[in-house]
PDB file of C-alpha atoms in Angstrom:
ATOM      1  CA  UNK A   1      63.271 225.066 100.127  1.00 57.00           C
ATOM      2  CA  UNK A   2      64.778 221.670 101.605  1.00 74.00           C
ATOM      3  CA  UNK A   3      62.641 219.678 103.923  1.00 88.00           C
ATOM      4  CA  UNK A   4      61.360 216.126 103.244  1.00 93.00           C
ATOM      5  CA  UNK A   5      60.185 214.746  99.962  1.00 96.00           C
ATOM      6  CA  UNK A   6      57.912 211.800 100.306  1.00 97.00           C
ATOM      7  CA  UNK A   7      57.215 208.612  98.267  1.00 97.00           C
ATOM      8  CA  UNK A   8      54.029 206.701  98.257  1.00 96.00           C
ATOM      9  CA  UNK A   9      54.956 203.657 100.350  1.00 94.00           C
ATOM     10  CA  UNK A  10      56.043 205.387 103.529  1.00 96.00           C
ATOM     11  CA  UNK A  11      52.723 207.547 103.253  1.00 96.00           C
ATOM     12  CA  UNK A  12      50.682 204.421 102.688  1.00 95.00           C
ATOM     13  CA  UNK A  13      52.280 202.638 105.362  1.00 95.00           C
ATOM     14  CA  UNK A  14      51.910 205.490 107.841  1.00 96.00           C
ATOM     15  CA  UNK A  15      48.280 206.019 106.886  1.00 96.00           C
ATOM     16  CA  UNK A  16      47.579 202.259 107.570  1.00 94.00           C
ATOM     17  CA  UNK A  17      49.073 202.400 111.092  1.00 95.00           C
ATOM     18  CA  UNK A  18      47.359 205.915 111.697  1.00 95.00           C
ATOM     19  CA  UNK A  19      50.697 207.868 111.972  1.00 95.00           C
ATOM     20  CA  UNK A  20      50.329 210.525 109.313  1.00 95.00           C
ATOM     21  CA  UNK A  21      50.065 213.186 111.809  1.00 92.00           C
ATOM     22  CA  UNK A  22      53.725 212.699 112.441  1.00 93.00           C
ATOM     23  CA  UNK A  23      54.778 214.137 109.219  1.00 89.00           C
ATOM     24  CA  UNK A  24      53.863 217.901 110.018  1.00 86.00           C
ATOM     25  CA  UNK A  25      55.375 217.399 113.577  1.00 90.00           C
ATOM     26  CA  UNK A  26      58.574 216.043 112.218  1.00 90.00           C
ATOM     27  CA  UNK A  27      59.085 218.193 108.980  1.00 86.00           C
ATOM     28  CA  UNK A  28      56.678 220.915 108.575  1.00 79.00           C
ATOM     29  CA  UNK A  29      58.347 221.823 105.061  1.00 86.00           C
ATOM     30  CA  UNK A  30      57.481 218.279 103.568  1.00 93.00           C
ATOM     31  CA  UNK A  31      56.524 217.974  99.905  1.00 95.00           C
ATOM     32  CA  UNK A  32      54.664 215.221  98.027  1.00 96.00           C
ATOM     33  CA  UNK A  33      55.360 215.229  94.203  1.00 97.00           C
ATOM     34  CA  UNK A  34      52.080 215.073  92.139  1.00 96.00           C
ATOM     35  CA  UNK A  35      53.084 211.779  90.650  1.00 95.00           C
ATOM     36  CA  UNK A  36      53.036 210.370  94.192  1.00 97.00           C
ATOM     37  CA  UNK A  37      49.624 211.757  94.866  1.00 96.00           C
ATOM     38  CA  UNK A  38      48.340 210.060  91.590  1.00 95.00           C
ATOM     39  CA  UNK A  39      49.834 206.806  92.525  1.00 94.00           C
ATOM     40  CA  UNK A  40      48.204 206.771  95.940  1.00 95.00           C
ATOM     41  CA  UNK A  41      45.069 208.099  94.426  1.00 92.00           C
ATOM     42  CA  UNK A  42      44.790 205.043  92.244  1.00 92.00           C
ATOM     43  CA  UNK A  43      44.320 203.016  95.562  1.00 86.00           C
ATOM     44  CA  UNK A  44      41.054 202.033  97.357  1.00 89.00           C
ATOM     45  CA  UNK A  45      38.925 204.940  97.832  1.00 85.00           C
ATOM     46  CA  UNK A  46      38.608 204.473 101.721  1.00 89.00           C
ATOM     47  CA  UNK A  47      42.521 204.073 102.009  1.00 91.00           C
ATOM     48  CA  UNK A  48      43.453 206.337 105.071  1.00 94.00           C
ATOM     49  CA  UNK A  49      46.180 208.058 102.896  1.00 95.00           C
ATOM     50  CA  UNK A  50      43.856 208.660 100.009  1.00 94.00           C
ATOM     51  CA  UNK A  51      41.409 210.353 102.344  1.00 92.00           C
ATOM     52  CA  UNK A  52      44.278 212.344 104.142  1.00 94.00           C
ATOM     53  CA  UNK A  53      45.537 213.713 100.758  1.00 93.00           C
ATOM     54  CA  UNK A  54      42.197 215.185 100.213  1.00 91.00           C
ATOM     55  CA  UNK A  55      42.636 217.608 102.896  1.00 91.00           C
ATOM     56  CA  UNK A  56      42.677 221.186 101.699  1.00 92.00           C
ATOM     57  CA  UNK A  57      45.640 221.984 104.076  1.00 89.00           C
ATOM     58  CA  UNK A  58      47.830 219.672 102.164  1.00 91.00           C
ATOM     59  CA  UNK A  59      47.576 221.613  98.781  1.00 91.00           C
ATOM     60  CA  UNK A  60      50.698 223.470  99.465  1.00 90.00           C
ATOM     61  CA  UNK A  61      52.594 220.385 100.173  1.00 93.00           C
ATOM     62  CA  UNK A  62      51.719 218.970  96.686  1.00 95.00           C
ATOM     63  CA  UNK A  63      54.211 219.884  94.045  1.00 94.00           C
ATOM     64  CA  UNK A  64      55.100 219.578  90.399  1.00 93.00           C
ATOM     65  CA  UNK A  65      58.602 218.450  89.785  1.00 93.00           C
ATOM     66  CA  UNK A  66      61.190 219.206  87.115  1.00 86.00           C
ATOM     67  CA  UNK A  67      61.773 216.722  84.469  1.00 89.00           C
ATOM     68  CA  UNK A  68      64.152 213.929  85.479  1.00 90.00           C
ATOM     69  CA  UNK A  69      67.708 214.182  84.352  1.00 90.00           C
ATOM     70  CA  UNK A  70      68.618 211.439  81.837  1.00 91.00           C
ATOM     71  CA  UNK A  71      70.933 209.468  84.326  1.00 93.00           C
ATOM     72  CA  UNK A  72      67.904 209.137  86.611  1.00 93.00           C
ATOM     73  CA  UNK A  73      65.649 208.237  83.893  1.00 88.00           C
ATOM     74  CA  UNK A  74      68.076 205.347  83.034  1.00 90.00           C
ATOM     75  CA  UNK A  75      67.392 203.811  86.598  1.00 93.00           C
ATOM     76  CA  UNK A  76      63.993 202.732  85.306  1.00 88.00           C
ATOM     77  CA  UNK A  77      62.300 203.538  88.663  1.00 94.00           C
ATOM     78  CA  UNK A  78      58.540 203.960  89.200  1.00 92.00           C
ATOM     79  CA  UNK A  79      56.999 207.635  88.327  1.00 93.00           C
ATOM     80  CA  UNK A  80      56.777 208.362  92.157  1.00 95.00           C
ATOM     81  CA  UNK A  81      60.302 207.355  92.940  1.00 95.00           C
ATOM     82  CA  UNK A  82      61.724 209.211  89.840  1.00 95.00           C
ATOM     83  CA  UNK A  83      59.612 212.360  90.892  1.00 96.00           C
ATOM     84  CA  UNK A  84      60.878 212.346  94.493  1.00 96.00           C
ATOM     85  CA  UNK A  85      64.634 211.837  93.305  1.00 96.00           C
ATOM     86  CA  UNK A  86      64.320 214.409  90.520  1.00 95.00           C
ATOM     87  CA  UNK A  87      62.933 217.024  93.104  1.00 94.00           C
ATOM     88  CA  UNK A  88      65.773 216.152  95.634  1.00 94.00           C
ATOM     89  CA  UNK A  89      68.245 216.525  92.915  1.00 93.00           C
ATOM     90  CA  UNK A  90      67.004 219.932  91.932  1.00 91.00           C
ATOM     91  CA  UNK A  91      66.741 221.130  95.619  1.00 87.00           C
ATOM     92  CA  UNK A  92      70.105 219.983  97.351  1.00 82.00           C
ATOM     93  CA  UNK A  93      69.828 219.342 101.044  1.00 84.00           C
ATOM     94  CA  UNK A  94      66.202 217.700 100.746  1.00 90.00           C
ATOM     95  CA  UNK A  95      65.791 214.447 102.389  1.00 94.00           C
ATOM     96  CA  UNK A  96      64.003 211.835 100.344  1.00 96.00           C
ATOM     97  CA  UNK A  97      61.556 209.485 102.225  1.00 96.00           C
ATOM     98  CA  UNK A  98      61.178 206.219 100.382  1.00 95.00           C
ATOM     99  CA  UNK A  99      61.463 202.406 101.092  1.00 93.00           C
ATOM    100  CA  UNK A 100      61.986 201.107  97.483  1.00 92.00           C
ATOM    101  CA  UNK A 101      65.366 199.414  97.402  1.00 92.00           C
ATOM    102  CA  UNK A 102      66.190 200.662  93.877  1.00 94.00           C
ATOM    103  CA  UNK A 103      65.353 204.203  94.597  1.00 95.00           C
ATOM    104  CA  UNK A 104      67.331 203.994  97.916  1.00 94.00           C
ATOM    105  CA  UNK A 105      70.398 202.801  96.016  1.00 95.00           C
ATOM    106  CA  UNK A 106      70.019 205.729  93.717  1.00 95.00           C
ATOM    107  CA  UNK A 107      69.818 208.303  96.613  1.00 95.00           C
ATOM    108  CA  UNK A 108      72.972 206.715  98.296  1.00 95.00           C
ATOM    109  CA  UNK A 109      74.794 206.583  95.064  1.00 94.00           C
ATOM    110  CA  UNK A 110      74.168 210.419  94.478  1.00 94.00           C
ATOM    111  CA  UNK A 111      74.600 211.334  98.296  1.00 94.00           C
ATOM    112  CA  UNK A 112      70.910 212.279  98.727  1.00 95.00           C
ATOM    113  CA  UNK A 113      69.825 212.350 102.377  1.00 94.00           C
ATOM    114  CA  UNK A 114      67.547 209.548 102.854  1.00 95.00           C
ATOM    115  CA  UNK A 115      65.152 208.229 105.473  1.00 95.00           C
ATOM    116  CA  UNK A 116      62.507 205.163 105.220  1.00 94.00           C
ATOM    117  CA  UNK A 117      59.343 204.524 107.136  1.00 95.00           C
ATOM    118  CA  UNK A 118      61.207 203.049 110.054  1.00 96.00           C
ATOM    119  CA  UNK A 119      63.813 205.966 110.138  1.00 95.00           C
ATOM    120  CA  UNK A 120      60.652 208.243 110.538  1.00 95.00           C
ATOM    121  CA  UNK A 121      59.362 206.058 113.409  1.00 96.00           C
ATOM    122  CA  UNK A 122      62.859 206.327 115.239  1.00 96.00           C
ATOM    123  CA  UNK A 123      62.902 210.103 114.719  1.00 95.00           C
ATOM    124  CA  UNK A 124      59.295 210.298 116.001  1.00 96.00           C
ATOM    125  CA  UNK A 125      60.516 208.330 119.246  1.00 96.00           C
ATOM    126  CA  UNK A 126      63.558 210.522 119.623  1.00 96.00           C
ATOM    127  CA  UNK A 127      61.406 213.667 119.300  1.00 95.00           C
ATOM    128  CA  UNK A 128      58.981 212.362 121.953  1.00 96.00           C
ATOM    129  CA  UNK A 129      56.164 212.033 119.552  1.00 96.00           C
ATOM    130  CA  UNK A 130      55.807 208.404 120.217  1.00 96.00           C
ATOM    131  CA  UNK A 131      56.870 206.191 123.201  1.00 96.00           C
ATOM    132  CA  UNK A 132      57.949 203.137 121.534  1.00 96.00           C
ATOM    133  CA  UNK A 133      58.444 201.911 117.898  1.00 96.00           C
ATOM    134  CA  UNK A 134      57.999 198.155 118.428  1.00 96.00           C
ATOM    135  CA  UNK A 135      54.245 198.260 118.530  1.00 96.00           C
ATOM    136  CA  UNK A 136      54.378 200.536 115.457  1.00 96.00           C
ATOM    137  CA  UNK A 137      56.539 197.947 113.689  1.00 96.00           C
ATOM    138  CA  UNK A 138      54.101 195.143 114.559  1.00 96.00           C
ATOM    139  CA  UNK A 139      51.248 197.268 113.096  1.00 95.00           C
ATOM    140  CA  UNK A 140      53.446 197.846 109.954  1.00 95.00           C
ATOM    141  CA  UNK A 141      53.847 194.117 109.507  1.00 94.00           C
ATOM    142  CA  UNK A 142      50.054 193.461 110.103  1.00 94.00           C
ATOM    143  CA  UNK A 143      49.484 196.042 107.451  1.00 91.00           C
ATOM    144  CA  UNK A 144      51.556 194.165 104.819  1.00 88.00           C
ATOM    145  CA  UNK A 145      54.907 195.746 105.222  1.00 91.00           C
ATOM    146  CA  UNK A 146      57.793 193.311 104.328  1.00 89.00           C
ATOM    147  CA  UNK A 147      60.610 193.981 107.022  1.00 92.00           C
ATOM    148  CA  UNK A 148      63.453 191.628 107.590  1.00 92.00           C
ATOM    149  CA  UNK A 149      64.378 190.642 111.107  1.00 94.00           C
ATOM    150  CA  UNK A 150      67.742 192.241 110.708  1.00 95.00           C
ATOM    151  CA  UNK A 151      66.060 195.584 109.717  1.00 93.00           C
ATOM    152  CA  UNK A 152      63.711 195.329 112.536  1.00 95.00           C
ATOM    153  CA  UNK A 153      66.470 194.524 114.990  1.00 96.00           C
ATOM    154  CA  UNK A 154      68.494 197.466 113.706  1.00 95.00           C
ATOM    155  CA  UNK A 155      65.595 200.026 114.016  1.00 96.00           C
ATOM    156  CA  UNK A 156      64.871 198.759 117.450  1.00 96.00           C
ATOM    157  CA  UNK A 157      68.599 199.172 118.484  1.00 96.00           C
ATOM    158  CA  UNK A 158      68.511 202.738 116.943  1.00 95.00           C
ATOM    159  CA  UNK A 159      65.456 203.630 118.791  1.00 95.00           C
ATOM    160  CA  UNK A 160      66.805 202.283 122.149  1.00 95.00           C
ATOM    161  CA  UNK A 161      64.279 199.552 122.527  1.00 94.00           C
TER     162      UNK A 161
END
């Protein structure tokens, strides 16, 4: 099936900055493992992402995941990260969307296509869905995202800002 497979933190962050609508515009074939939905659902009931996940139109995007291979389980990642990576391993060519450093290291080690929240914003800008990423980055930081100056500078450079 390919497409994008989302972990919790990019969804939560995009919800906090009111940019969840970018998902379907950028990747109509996105999937969210059920473990990720459970993780997000444990958050505050009025969280924008919790409410977004309740939409009936998202039911087809929420998927069950095959058991994690033992070499993935040995990385001792969270349930959401493990589900995202397990699904990507089973469906070669899918892009994992995650921000967790350990999970990103796994994805890079096993050559899984990878994007994070800032990568999504860069793609949205290049696709003409947003005009600038700098205000979105500021909103992410206000929402609690921990972004280094180096990462921000690189994202702005890649976005042409």
